[in-house]
Each structure stands twice: as structure tokens, then as C-alpha cells.
Amino acid sequence: MRTLLETRLLPAIVVAVIVVILPYFFPSAYYFRVGALVFIFALAVVGLNLLMGFAGQVSLGHAGFLGIGAYSVVIGPVYFGLPSWLCVFVGATVSGAVAFLVGRPILRLKGHYLAVATLGFGLLVAIVLTNEAGWTGGPDGMSVPRLALFNWQVRGSDSWYWIAGATLVGGFVLALNLMESPTGRALQAIHDSEIAALVLGIDVARKKLTIFVISAMYASVAGSYLALFNGHVTPDIAGFLRSIELVAMVVLGGMGSIVGSLVGAAVLVVLPQALTIFHEYEQALLGFILMVFMIFLRRGIVPSVAATFAGRRK
Amino acid sequence: MAELLQFVFSGLTVGAIYALVALGFTLIYKASDIINFAQGEFVMLGGMTTVFVTLAGVSLPLAALIAIIVTTAIGLALHRFAIEPARGASPVALIMITIGASIFLRGVAQIIFDRRFHSLPSLFGGDPIKFGGAAILPQSLVVLASAMVIVTLLWLFIDRTLLGKAVIATAANRLAARLIGVDTRRIVDFSFAVSAAIGAIAGVLITPIALTSYDVGTLLALKGFAAAMLGGIGSALGAVVGGLLIGLFEAFAAGYLSSNYKDAVAFLIILVVLVSIPQGLFGRAKIERV
Amino acid sequence: MPPLQRFTVTTVIGFIALFAAVHLASAQIKIGSVLSVSGPASFLGDPEKKTLEIYVEEINAKGGVNGQKLQLIVYDDGGSADNARTFATRLVEEDKIAAMVGGSTTGSTLAMIPVFEDAKIPFISLAGAIQIIQPVRPWVFKTPHTDKMACEKIFADLKSRNLTTIALISGTDAFGKSMRDQCVSVAPNAGINIATEESYGPRDSDMTPQLTNIRNKAGVLAVVNPGFGQGPAIVTRNYRQLGITLPLYQSHGVASKQFIELAGPAAEGVRLPAAALLIADKLPANDPQKPVVVDYSRSYQQKTGQAVSTFGGHAYDGLMILVQAMQRAKSADKAKVRDEIERTKGYIGTGGIVNMSPTDHMGLDLSAFHMLEIKGGDWTLVPGT
């Protein structure tokens, strides 16, 4: 038991337990839907958090990869007759390849310059998805063929809850292992000081590129899931506001905290649902709450709360 | 030839709008290293407040003045009540606060104003000036001229006044600035107030061309941010050149290539420029100390 | 208490209060709606929401439907199809609505259709595209005219004026793009030749390069601009700025007096297809739609202080078709109400006279559109249309 608690996979185990227990408190399928959305977004956020929290590189265009993933599960089955599950992998591969090609030149940029370059990349994806209506259905979007696994048509919110939950646990395990690997340690060195890392002989450019590709693949799988789950996809999925939302989830949950990724996604998915009873005021309140959280929990929810508890124990 | 000229006019019209928005990013960045994503909302507030104060029967110049004062106060409040309490937070956290502020301001604007589009009358009427077979609205020249005036004032202020030096000192090293007697909080206060005022002026001036609504800020901030980065963040001249260049890229792309892909072309060029000149056209490379 | 703790406690209490408030409210017949009240399509969702609220209140003041009060539940999807889908699930699973009126955009409507089809709940959409009702789905209806009809109406007018070679300039937003596609597909049948095409982004502030290219294209006799929001107003201004004298046609997307205010004097001479609602006061006294549209315009203007738009009218029609179907069914039973909606005959609404059938879940024909021309800063009916 002790070794289990001390293992580095503890966060993944905790998430697995949450995924299994939560449905006992769900009164209706709507809760399964919200839960599934939280897990799907959390998957993309874990990837982005690896990039932002561990490698210290900002991306304001990550929704572009959501878009690539989402449209691969439409274009693959509809135009090429490929099975949907295969297209999830195809999408991830395409996203990884795109990230590799785009990442090579732009990851040399620093800070805000990298932000604007990734922002440009995200916009390019959204523009292509909007304009190539022959393939993508244009701004009205396209309906997505349902996922079929071994003659099982996946349609209910509860099925997606389990698929997304299981994938998220897998994503956690992968991310946690990656952080402890030599690459992960090198990344943290880059985050602390790029020059110092260089001097130590770390191939900074290559490590950054690796993590950019991995984070793109996380986002792509999340995008595929989102499209399959919703049954309809529009270019909004790749929009600027989605990218901002992903970054907000990372920062709110806590940069560099894998558990924070889930918390950040949960807050920003659930909050708009809870705020609907304020009708007119919901947007103003959402902005206000976001500000308050960032002022009082500036390092993100999970690291700030953890620090408070650690402080008390002493 | 006439069409080339028309594309240039269009590029300058749109570019001047981006330039005015981009200018708002510079001063705050200079004093505090923050990219203020609520800058677009300052522009919106300038335009929308003027519209609604005029609807209440106030004359246009007075309404514009009220709008600028209101927006400046909001900029000041943003710093005092949201940015200052989070002092010491990471840059990303501070940017997140400005994003929260922009959602908040947009949310409030749709309640106290409305969700429709509005326009304002042009300063010198709506009749276009014809030149060489092309036409430009006088208001576009007003926007362009204002951008030039603001750049000059900013340059004079930062290079020629003690307060300006204090801004630079604050940006370079807050602690050191405080040690030599600079009230750094005041300086950042000041930079937020002036940036908000620049935003509000932009809002008043571009509304006759671009129209305004409660959610006009998002896209303007995005383009303005791109312009500021292209020019080199922190450089006022860079902001204006960046803005005008993006406007021209878009107009030429729409005119000669494809209007569907004009935004894409503009961003592709920005990517290429940044990859070849990583600190923007007029920016200075930051040296990282180990 | 330390600030962090105090903050946490307040937040938790706030949320408990919130959920308690949600579960207290209950009423007899629940009507759900998901509208794009904010975001890029707020142009549609805002008047739609106001209209639904005004009329649900009015119906309840008169005693409700079949002796039961209506309860309206509106969610704002912010223009996102993903959000619309989540709210649709919520309406079905949590709020347990009896019927749905809403879906401001085609994208959000298409995203929500599977939810209501699966749950077997009548769904009256307020969005334009023809894909919503073609193929016919048992539970899905819509009130606005299709984009295709708007194109046909414009093309008929062009044909009668012998302006058969045209240029298109459309917005790249959902509305503009969808109507552009329909116009391109019906043009050959209507005998119209589209010589050149341009587009602009939803938030662009200058379209002179695109219009310059259109001006330089030889043989163009007229220009058609599918789009909504502020785009058409700027196109119209730029059109006059460049001194183009070809006839300019706008779409039913500029369906409000606000367009004339925004475009100013440049709007003179612009033609567009529109529903009777826009010209309520100018309809001949014997027009069957006159009482309905005059009444709606008056209520809307009184309650909101804003000019009516066609989009609010779509919501009015959707609600009324639903309410009348419930009255005929003498219950709010979903299957019975669905059957009665499908049997709607001779309903006189703001958009036209609706005759639905098992093969037509919209029930409007081209006669619902009037061709208007802007003269002296006001709409006028083009004679003979």
C-alpha cells in the first residue's frame, strides 16, 4: 500500500478512482455528458501542460490540433471509407507531423513571439477548415459518422464517459512517465533556464520539438473524441477562443501540475453550466471568477492549494 | 494602376486601425512586461460609450471626451484591483487576468449597452477623396494621422521626459527602480491609464469606418497583438509599422490572390518575418542571464 | 479566516445556493430553447430570446395553453455548436422539456438534431439552411425561409430586369457561406451567370479591394451580397465610396432597419428580399399577414425599444406554431404535438403563410418573400413582386 501511494503514478490512480466512483452520483445522462467533456478537454490540457508547464513554451494555437483531430474522423470515414477508430490514430499522426514541420522553425522564437506564431498557426487551420467547404462543409460544419467498435455503435453519453475516462488515465500515465524520463528532466531544465540547459549539453531545440509533437497528438486525440462524441463538427473547434480556453485551463489548474490539468478543465467546463441561472450576467461572472481565481490562486488551483496544506502541516 | 492605388488605400485604412490598437499594447508592455488582452475591450468601450452618450443627447466631442475618461478610469481600475494585487505572479497568470478582464468587460458591455452594431458620424463627412482613380474616406486619413501623432507623443514622452525614463527603469528592473526612488506602482498605473486612453481614442476614431459592437474587441486585440509583435513589442514605431504592414498584406492578398485566404496570407507573412527576425522588425533581443 | 479559506468557503456556499435555486423552479409545460444570444451570431439570438420571453409572458398572462402555464428555459450557446449540443442534452435530461424552439444557427441546429431525434421531442429550428429539413426528419421543423428561396427571389428579380451576369461578394461566416453555396447551385436554373466571386471575413472593416476587382470585371451587370451582421453595411458603404453604379442586392440577412442606419445614404437604391414583417405598416390593408406583423412589431418595439428584425419574427412563428399545435392536440404530449405541428395549415405568421406536410417541415413558398428597395431611408415594396 505504501509503495503504491509513493509511486509516481499516484495521480493516475487517483483519476482512475474518480472516473469509476463519480457515476454513482450522476442523476442523469447529462452528467455523463459533462463528465465526458471534462475528460476530453483534460486530455488536451495534459498535453498542453507538458508544453507550457514543463517545457515553458506557450501555444496560443493548440485548438488547431483539436481541429485536425476532429476533422480526420470526418474526412477519413466519409471520403476514404476508413473506420473511425483508425482515423483517431491517423489524425494524431497527421497532427504530430504538422507539429514537427511547424515546430522546427517557430520553436526558436521566445515568449510572446512564440505565442503570436502559434496563434497564427491556429488561425491558419481555422481558415482552411472554414474555406475548404468541399471537404469540411464550411462554417456550418459536417455531421460525424458514429464510432463503431466491434459492431458496437458508440452513441450514449455514458459510453463516451468511459472511453474518455479510460483514455485520460492512459494520458496521465504517459505524461507522468514522460516527466520522470531523461527527456522530462531535460525539459524542466529548459523551463528553468534555456541557456543553462544548452550549456549543460542538452539538445534544447530537439527536446522542445519532441514535446510540441507529443502535446499536438494529445490535442488531436481529444479533438477526434470531441467530434465523435458530438456527432457534428464546425470550424469553431479550431478557433482562437478555443485555444485561449485550453491555455486558461492549464493556467487555472496549475502549470506543471498534471492533476491541475483535470481540475482546470473541470472548472472551465462546469462553470459555464452552473452560471446559466444568472442569464444575462453569466459572461461577466465567468470573467470575474477567472480574474479572482488568478489573483488569489496565482500559481493555479492545485499548486496553490497544495502549498497551503503543506504550509499548515509544518 | 488605379487598382494598385485602391489596394494601398484599403491597406492603409485597415492598417491604421490595427496600428492604433497595437499602440495600446506598447506602453503597458514597456512598463510591466504584460500583454494586455483587454486592450481590444478598451477600444470597444471608447466606441460604445461614445455611441450611447450621444444617444442620450450629448454632443459628439463631449461624448468622446466622456468615453475617453471613463475608459481611462477602467484601465486604472484594472491595474489597481486586478493586476496590482497579483503582483509577483508569473507573466502567464497576469495575461490570464487580462483575458478574464476582457471577458468580464464584454459581459458587462452587453448588459449596459446592447448586442447590436452601431456607427458614429465621420469627422469630415462621408464623401470619399478621389485620387488617381481610387477613393479613400477622410476618416481613414484621420485615423492614420492620429496614429502618427500618438507615436510621436509616446516617443517624446519616453525619450525626453523624466517620467518616461522612470517607465523604462521600471520595466528594466522593478526593484532597482524603486531603490532609486521611482514609485513603480504609480508608473504602471500611469501606463494602464494611458493605454486605456489610447484604446478609447482608437475606438472613437475607427467606429465611423469599422462600426462597433460589444464584442468588437476580440478580433481587434488579436490583430493589434499580431501587429505589435511583428513590429517588435515595446516599440511604438514598430506597432504602427506592424499595423500598417498587416493591413497592406491583407489588402494585397484580397486584391491579387484570394479574398478567402487574405487573413491566412497575412499571418503566413508574419510567421516568415518572425522566423527570420525573431525579435520583430523594431524590437530588441532580450539577453537571458544565467 | 485566512483569505484563501474564506474564499473557498464563500465559493462553496455560493454554489450550493445556486443549485438549490435551480431545483426550486418548476412549472407545467416546459419549453426549451438554445440560442446564440452572445457571440458572433448574437444578431440572431438576441432578438429571438427577447421575442420568446415577451410572448411566453403574454401567453401566461392570458391563462397559458390548455390551462397550463408555460415555462421557458433559454440557454446561450455563444455561437458554438459544441455548447449547443451540451445544452440540448441538458434540456432533455435535466429540464425534461416538452418541446424545443431554437437553434439560431445552422451549425448549432445540426449539432442538436440527433439529441432531439433520439429523445423524440418536437424541435422547431430558427436557422436558415435547407439541410435542416432535407431530408425530412420526423421531429425537426423550421420557420425561416431557406437561403435557396432568397437566392431564387433575387434571381427572379434580376432576370426580370435583364441583369443576368452578376458578381457575388459574400461573408465567410456561416450565413454568408451557406447562402453563397445555394446561390451558386440555383444560378444555372435561374438563367443567371455568376461572372466572378469575392468574399470577406465576418469582422472586416474594408472591402474595397474585393469591390475593385468586381468593378474591373467586364460584363458584370449587378452585384449580390449574401451576408449578415455589419459586413453588408460596410460593403454598401464601400460600394458608394468607389462610385460603383451597378444595382446592388443584399440578402434577407440584413433584415432590420438597423442596416439602413449603419449604411446611411449609401443604402439608397439597394434591393433585398424580405418577409412582410419589415414593411408591416406598408402592407395593403387586405393583406392577410398585416394584423399579425403589425401586432408583433408594436409589441416588440414597445417592450425592447428596438426595431424589429426578421430573426425575432422566426422565433415568434416557432412559438406560435408550437402553441397552436398543443392547443389542437389538447395536450403537451410529445408525439401528439409533433403530429399536430406537421398538420399546421394556413398559419399566418411573420414569415409568411405556413402549410406543413409530412414531406415539408417548413411550409413556406416563394410568395412569403417581398422584394424591397431602400428609398429615402426607408423600405419600399418593389411593384409587381
CSV table of C-alpha atoms in Angstrom, one decimal, chain B:
chain,number,residue,atom,x,y,z
B,1,MET,CA,-2.5,51.4,-61.6
B,2,ALA,CA,-5.8,52.7,-60.2
B,3,GLU,CA,-6.5,49.4,-58.6
B,4,LEU,CA,-3.0,49.2,-57.0
B,5,LEU,CA,-3.6,52.6,-55.5
B,6,GLN,CA,-7.0,51.4,-54.2
B,7,PHE,CA,-5.4,48.4,-52.6
B,8,VAL,CA,-2.9,50.7,-50.9
B,9,PHE,CA,-5.7,52.9,-49.7
B,10,SER,CA,-7.6,49.9,-48.3
B,11,GLY,CA,-4.4,48.6,-46.7
B,12,LEU,CA,-3.8,52.0,-45.1
B,13,THR,CA,-7.4,52.2,-43.8
B,14,VAL,CA,-7.3,48.8,-42.2
B,15,GLY,CA,-3.7,49.1,-41.2
B,16,ALA,CA,-4.2,52.4,-39.4
B,17,ILE,CA,-6.9,50.7,-37.4
B,18,TYR,CA,-4.6,47.9,-36.4
B,19,ALA,CA,-1.8,50.4,-35.7
B,20,LEU,CA,-4.0,52.4,-33.3
B,21,VAL,CA,-4.9,49.2,-31.4
B,22,ALA,CA,-1.3,47.9,-31.4
B,23,LEU,CA,-0.1,51.2,-29.9
B,24,GLY,CA,-2.1,50.4,-26.8
B,25,PHE,CA,-0.1,47.3,-26.2
B,26,THR,CA,3.3,49.0,-26.2
B,27,LEU,CA,3.2,51.2,-23.1
B,28,ILE,CA,1.8,48.6,-20.7
B,29,TYR,CA,4.3,46.1,-22.1
B,30,LYS,CA,7.1,48.6,-21.7
B,31,ALA,CA,6.3,49.4,-18.1
B,32,SER,CA,5.3,45.9,-16.9
B,33,ASP,CA,6.1,43.2,-19.4
B,34,ILE,CA,2.3,42.3,-19.5
B,35,ILE,CA,0.5,41.7,-22.8
B,36,ASN,CA,-2.9,43.2,-22.0
B,37,PHE,CA,-5.5,41.2,-23.8
B,38,ALA,CA,-8.2,43.5,-22.6
B,39,GLN,CA,-6.8,46.2,-24.9
B,40,GLY,CA,-9.5,45.4,-27.5
B,41,GLU,CA,-12.2,46.0,-24.9
B,42,PHE,CA,-10.7,49.5,-24.2
B,43,VAL,CA,-11.3,50.1,-27.9
B,44,MET,CA,-14.8,48.8,-27.7
B,45,LEU,CA,-15.6,50.8,-24.6
B,46,GLY,CA,-14.3,54.0,-26.3
B,47,GLY,CA,-16.7,53.5,-29.3
B,48,MET,CA,-19.7,52.1,-27.4
B,49,THR,CA,-19.6,54.7,-24.7
B,50,THR,CA,-19.5,57.5,-27.2
B,51,VAL,CA,-22.4,56.0,-29.1
B,52,PHE,CA,-24.6,55.7,-26.1
B,53,VAL,CA,-23.7,59.0,-24.6
B,54,THR,CA,-24.5,60.7,-27.9
B,55,LEU,CA,-27.8,58.8,-28.0
B,56,ALA,CA,-28.5,60.4,-24.6
B,57,GLY,CA,-28.3,63.8,-26.3
B,58,VAL,CA,-24.8,64.8,-25.6
B,59,SER,CA,-22.8,66.4,-28.4
B,60,LEU,CA,-20.2,64.2,-30.1
B,61,PRO,CA,-17.0,65.8,-28.9
B,62,LEU,CA,-18.2,65.9,-25.3
B,63,ALA,CA,-19.4,62.3,-25.6
B,64,ALA,CA,-16.0,61.3,-27.0
B,65,LEU,CA,-14.3,63.0,-24.1
B,66,ILE,CA,-16.5,61.3,-21.5
B,67,ALA,CA,-15.8,57.9,-23.2
B,68,ILE,CA,-12.1,58.5,-23.0
B,69,ILE,CA,-12.3,59.5,-19.3
B,70,VAL,CA,-14.5,56.5,-18.5
B,71,THR,CA,-12.2,54.1,-20.3
B,72,THR,CA,-9.1,55.6,-18.7
B,73,ALA,CA,-10.7,55.1,-15.3
B,74,ILE,CA,-11.5,51.5,-16.1
B,75,GLY,CA,-7.9,50.9,-17.3
B,76,LEU,CA,-6.7,52.4,-14.0
B,77,ALA,CA,-9.1,50.2,-12.1
B,78,LEU,CA,-7.9,47.1,-14.0
B,79,HIS,CA,-4.4,47.7,-12.7
B,80,ARG,CA,-5.3,48.7,-9.2
B,81,PHE,CA,-7.8,45.9,-8.5
B,82,ALA,CA,-6.7,43.1,-10.6
B,83,ILE,CA,-3.1,43.4,-11.7
B,84,GLU,CA,-1.5,45.0,-8.7
B,85,PRO,CA,-3.0,42.5,-6.1
B,86,ALA,CA,-1.4,39.7,-8.2
B,87,ARG,CA,2.0,41.4,-8.3
B,88,GLY,CA,4.7,38.8,-8.5
B,89,ALA,CA,2.6,36.2,-10.3
B,90,SER,CA,4.0,34.6,-13.4
B,91,PRO,CA,3.6,36.5,-16.7
B,92,VAL,CA,1.1,33.9,-18.0
B,93,ALA,CA,-1.0,34.3,-14.9
B,94,LEU,CA,-1.1,38.0,-15.4
B,95,ILE,CA,-2.1,37.6,-19.0
B,96,MET,CA,-4.8,35.3,-17.9
B,97,ILE,CA,-6.1,38.0,-15.6
B,98,THR,CA,-6.3,40.4,-18.5
B,99,ILE,CA,-8.2,37.7,-20.5
B,100,GLY,CA,-10.6,37.3,-17.6
B,101,ALA,CA,-10.9,41.1,-17.6
B,102,SER,CA,-11.7,41.2,-21.3
B,103,ILE,CA,-14.5,38.5,-20.8
B,104,PHE,CA,-15.8,40.5,-17.9
B,105,LEU,CA,-15.9,43.8,-19.7
B,106,ARG,CA,-17.5,42.2,-22.7
B,107,GLY,CA,-20.1,40.6,-20.4
B,108,VAL,CA,-20.9,43.9,-18.7
B,109,ALA,CA,-21.0,45.8,-22.0
B,110,GLN,CA,-23.7,43.6,-23.4
B,111,ILE,CA,-25.8,44.3,-20.4
B,112,ILE,CA,-25.4,48.0,-20.0
B,113,PHE,CA,-25.2,48.7,-23.8
B,114,ASP,CA,-26.8,46.2,-26.2
B,115,ARG,CA,-25.8,43.5,-28.6
B,116,ARG,CA,-26.3,45.4,-31.8
B,117,PHE,CA,-24.0,47.1,-34.2
B,118,HIS,CA,-23.5,50.9,-34.0
B,119,SER,CA,-21.8,53.6,-36.0
B,120,LEU,CA,-20.6,57.2,-35.4
B,121,PRO,CA,-20.5,60.1,-37.9
B,122,SER,CA,-17.2,60.8,-39.5
B,123,LEU,CA,-15.2,63.8,-38.5
B,124,PHE,CA,-15.1,65.3,-42.0
B,125,GLY,CA,-18.2,63.8,-43.6
B,126,GLY,CA,-18.6,60.5,-45.6
B,127,ASP,CA,-17.6,61.8,-49.1
B,128,PRO,CA,-14.6,60.0,-50.3
B,129,ILE,CA,-11.5,61.7,-51.6
B,130,LYS,CA,-10.8,60.7,-55.1
B,131,PHE,CA,-7.2,60.4,-56.3
B,132,GLY,CA,-5.8,58.7,-59.4
B,133,GLY,CA,-8.9,56.6,-59.9
B,134,ALA,CA,-9.0,55.4,-56.3
B,135,ALA,CA,-11.1,56.6,-53.4
B,136,ILE,CA,-10.3,56.9,-49.7
B,137,LEU,CA,-12.5,58.1,-46.8
B,138,PRO,CA,-11.3,61.2,-45.0
B,139,GLN,CA,-11.8,59.4,-41.7
B,140,SER,CA,-9.1,56.9,-42.8
B,141,LEU,CA,-6.7,59.8,-43.0
B,142,VAL,CA,-7.8,60.9,-39.6
B,143,VAL,CA,-7.0,57.5,-38.1
B,144,LEU,CA,-3.7,57.4,-39.9
B,145,ALA,CA,-2.7,60.9,-38.7
B,146,SER,CA,-3.8,60.1,-35.1
B,147,ALA,CA,-1.5,57.0,-35.1
B,148,MET,CA,1.4,59.3,-36.2
B,149,VAL,CA,0.6,61.9,-33.5
B,150,ILE,CA,0.4,59.2,-30.8
B,151,VAL,CA,3.7,57.6,-31.9
B,152,THR,CA,5.4,61.0,-31.8
B,153,LEU,CA,4.0,61.9,-28.4
B,154,LEU,CA,5.0,58.5,-27.0
B,155,TRP,CA,8.5,58.9,-28.4
B,156,LEU,CA,8.8,62.4,-27.0
B,157,PHE,CA,7.5,61.2,-23.6
B,158,ILE,CA,9.7,58.2,-23.2
B,159,ASP,CA,12.9,59.7,-24.6
B,160,ARG,CA,12.5,63.2,-23.4
B,161,THR,CA,10.8,63.2,-20.0
B,162,LEU,CA,11.8,62.1,-16.6
B,163,LEU,CA,8.6,60.2,-16.2
B,164,GLY,CA,9.4,58.3,-19.4
B,165,LYS,CA,12.8,57.3,-18.1
B,166,ALA,CA,11.1,56.1,-15.0
B,167,VAL,CA,8.9,53.9,-17.2
B,168,ILE,CA,12.0,52.4,-18.8
B,169,ALA,CA,13.6,51.9,-15.4
B,170,THR,CA,10.5,50.2,-14.0
B,171,ALA,CA,10.5,47.8,-17.0
B,172,ALA,CA,14.2,47.0,-16.8
B,173,ASN,CA,14.2,46.2,-13.1
B,174,ARG,CA,11.4,47.0,-10.7
B,175,LEU,CA,13.4,46.6,-7.5
B,176,ALA,CA,16.3,48.8,-8.7
B,177,ALA,CA,13.8,51.4,-9.9
B,178,ARG,CA,12.2,51.5,-6.5
B,179,LEU,CA,15.6,51.8,-4.8
B,180,ILE,CA,16.4,54.9,-6.8
B,181,GLY,CA,13.1,56.4,-5.7
B,182,VAL,CA,10.7,55.6,-8.6
B,183,ASP,CA,7.2,55.0,-7.4
B,184,THR,CA,6.8,51.9,-9.6
B,185,ARG,CA,3.2,51.3,-8.8
B,186,ARG,CA,2.3,54.8,-10.0
B,187,ILE,CA,4.3,54.2,-13.1
B,188,VAL,CA,2.4,51.1,-14.0
B,189,ASP,CA,-0.9,52.8,-13.0
B,190,PHE,CA,0.1,55.5,-15.4
B,191,SER,CA,0.9,53.1,-18.3
B,192,PHE,CA,-2.5,51.4,-17.9
B,193,ALA,CA,-4.3,54.7,-17.9
B,194,VAL,CA,-2.6,56.0,-21.0
B,195,SER,CA,-3.0,52.7,-22.8
B,196,ALA,CA,-6.7,52.7,-22.0
B,197,ALA,CA,-7.0,56.3,-23.2
B,198,ILE,CA,-5.2,55.3,-26.5
B,199,GLY,CA,-7.6,52.4,-26.8
B,200,ALA,CA,-10.6,54.7,-26.3
B,201,ILE,CA,-9.4,57.2,-28.8
B,202,ALA,CA,-8.9,54.4,-31.3
B,203,GLY,CA,-12.5,53.3,-30.5
B,204,VAL,CA,-13.9,56.7,-31.2
B,205,LEU,CA,-11.9,57.2,-34.4
B,206,ILE,CA,-12.4,53.8,-36.0
B,207,THR,CA,-16.1,53.3,-35.3
B,208,PRO,CA,-17.1,55.5,-38.3
B,209,ILE,CA,-15.2,53.1,-40.6
B,210,ALA,CA,-15.4,49.7,-38.9
B,211,LEU,CA,-18.6,50.1,-36.9
B,212,THR,CA,-18.7,48.8,-33.3
B,213,SER,CA,-20.5,46.4,-31.1
B,214,TYR,CA,-19.9,44.9,-27.6
B,215,ASP,CA,-17.7,42.1,-29.0
B,216,VAL,CA,-15.6,44.0,-31.5
B,217,GLY,CA,-12.6,43.8,-29.1
B,218,THR,CA,-11.6,40.2,-29.5
B,219,LEU,CA,-10.6,40.4,-33.2
B,220,LEU,CA,-9.1,43.8,-32.9
B,221,ALA,CA,-6.9,42.7,-29.9
B,222,LEU,CA,-5.8,39.7,-31.9
B,223,LYS,CA,-4.8,41.7,-35.0
B,224,GLY,CA,-3.3,44.5,-32.8
B,225,PHE,CA,-1.3,42.0,-30.8
B,226,ALA,CA,0.0,40.5,-34.1
B,227,ALA,CA,0.9,43.9,-35.3
B,228,ALA,CA,2.7,44.8,-32.1
B,229,MET,CA,4.7,41.6,-32.3
B,230,LEU,CA,5.5,42.0,-36.0
B,231,GLY,CA,6.8,45.5,-35.3
B,232,GLY,CA,8.7,44.3,-32.2
B,233,ILE,CA,6.8,44.5,-28.9
B,234,GLY,CA,7.5,47.6,-26.8
B,235,SER,CA,8.4,49.7,-29.8
B,236,ALA,CA,5.8,52.4,-30.6
B,237,LEU,CA,7.1,52.9,-34.1
B,238,GLY,CA,7.1,49.1,-34.6
B,239,ALA,CA,3.5,48.9,-33.6
B,240,VAL,CA,2.5,51.4,-36.2
B,241,VAL,CA,4.7,49.9,-39.0
B,242,GLY,CA,3.5,46.4,-38.0
B,243,GLY,CA,-0.2,47.5,-38.1
B,244,LEU,CA,0.2,49.2,-41.5
B,245,LEU,CA,2.1,46.2,-42.9
B,246,ILE,CA,-0.6,43.7,-41.8
B,247,GLY,CA,-3.3,46.0,-43.3
B,248,LEU,CA,-1.4,46.2,-46.6
B,249,PHE,CA,-0.7,42.4,-46.7
B,250,GLU,CA,-4.4,41.8,-46.3
B,251,ALA,CA,-5.5,44.3,-48.9
B,252,PHE,CA,-3.0,43.0,-51.5
B,253,ALA,CA,-3.8,39.4,-50.7
B,254,ALA,CA,-7.5,40.2,-51.1
B,255,GLY,CA,-6.9,42.1,-54.3
B,256,TYR,CA,-4.3,40.0,-56.1
B,257,LEU,CA,-4.6,36.5,-54.6
B,258,SER,CA,-7.8,35.3,-52.9
B,259,SER,CA,-10.2,37.1,-50.6
B,260,ASN,CA,-10.9,33.8,-48.9
B,261,TYR,CA,-7.3,33.5,-47.8
B,262,LYS,CA,-6.3,37.1,-47.1
B,263,ASP,CA,-6.0,36.6,-43.4
B,264,ALA,CA,-4.1,33.4,-43.9
B,265,VAL,CA,-1.6,35.2,-46.2
B,266,ALA,CA,-1.1,38.0,-43.7
B,267,PHE,CA,-0.4,35.5,-40.9
B,268,LEU,CA,1.9,33.5,-43.1
B,269,ILE,CA,4.0,36.6,-43.8
B,270,ILE,CA,4.1,37.3,-40.1
B,271,LEU,CA,5.3,33.8,-39.4
B,272,VAL,CA,8.0,34.1,-42.1
B,273,VAL,CA,9.1,37.5,-40.8
B,274,LEU,CA,9.3,36.4,-37.2
B,275,VAL,CA,11.2,33.2,-38.1
B,276,SER,CA,13.8,35.3,-39.9
B,277,ILE,CA,13.8,38.2,-37.4
B,278,PRO,CA,12.9,36.6,-34.1
B,279,GLN,CA,12.5,39.9,-32.1
B,280,GLY,CA,10.3,41.6,-34.7
B,281,LEU,CA,11.1,44.5,-37.0
B,282,PHE,CA,12.0,47.1,-34.4
B,283,GLY,CA,12.3,45.0,-31.3
B,284,ARG,CA,15.4,44.5,-29.2
B,285,ALA,CA,16.6,41.0,-28.4
B,286,LYS,CA,16.4,40.2,-24.7
B,287,ILE,CA,19.5,38.7,-23.2
B,288,GLU,CA,18.9,35.9,-20.7
B,289,ARG,CA,21.2,35.9,-17.7
B,290,VAL,CA,22.1,32.5,-16.2
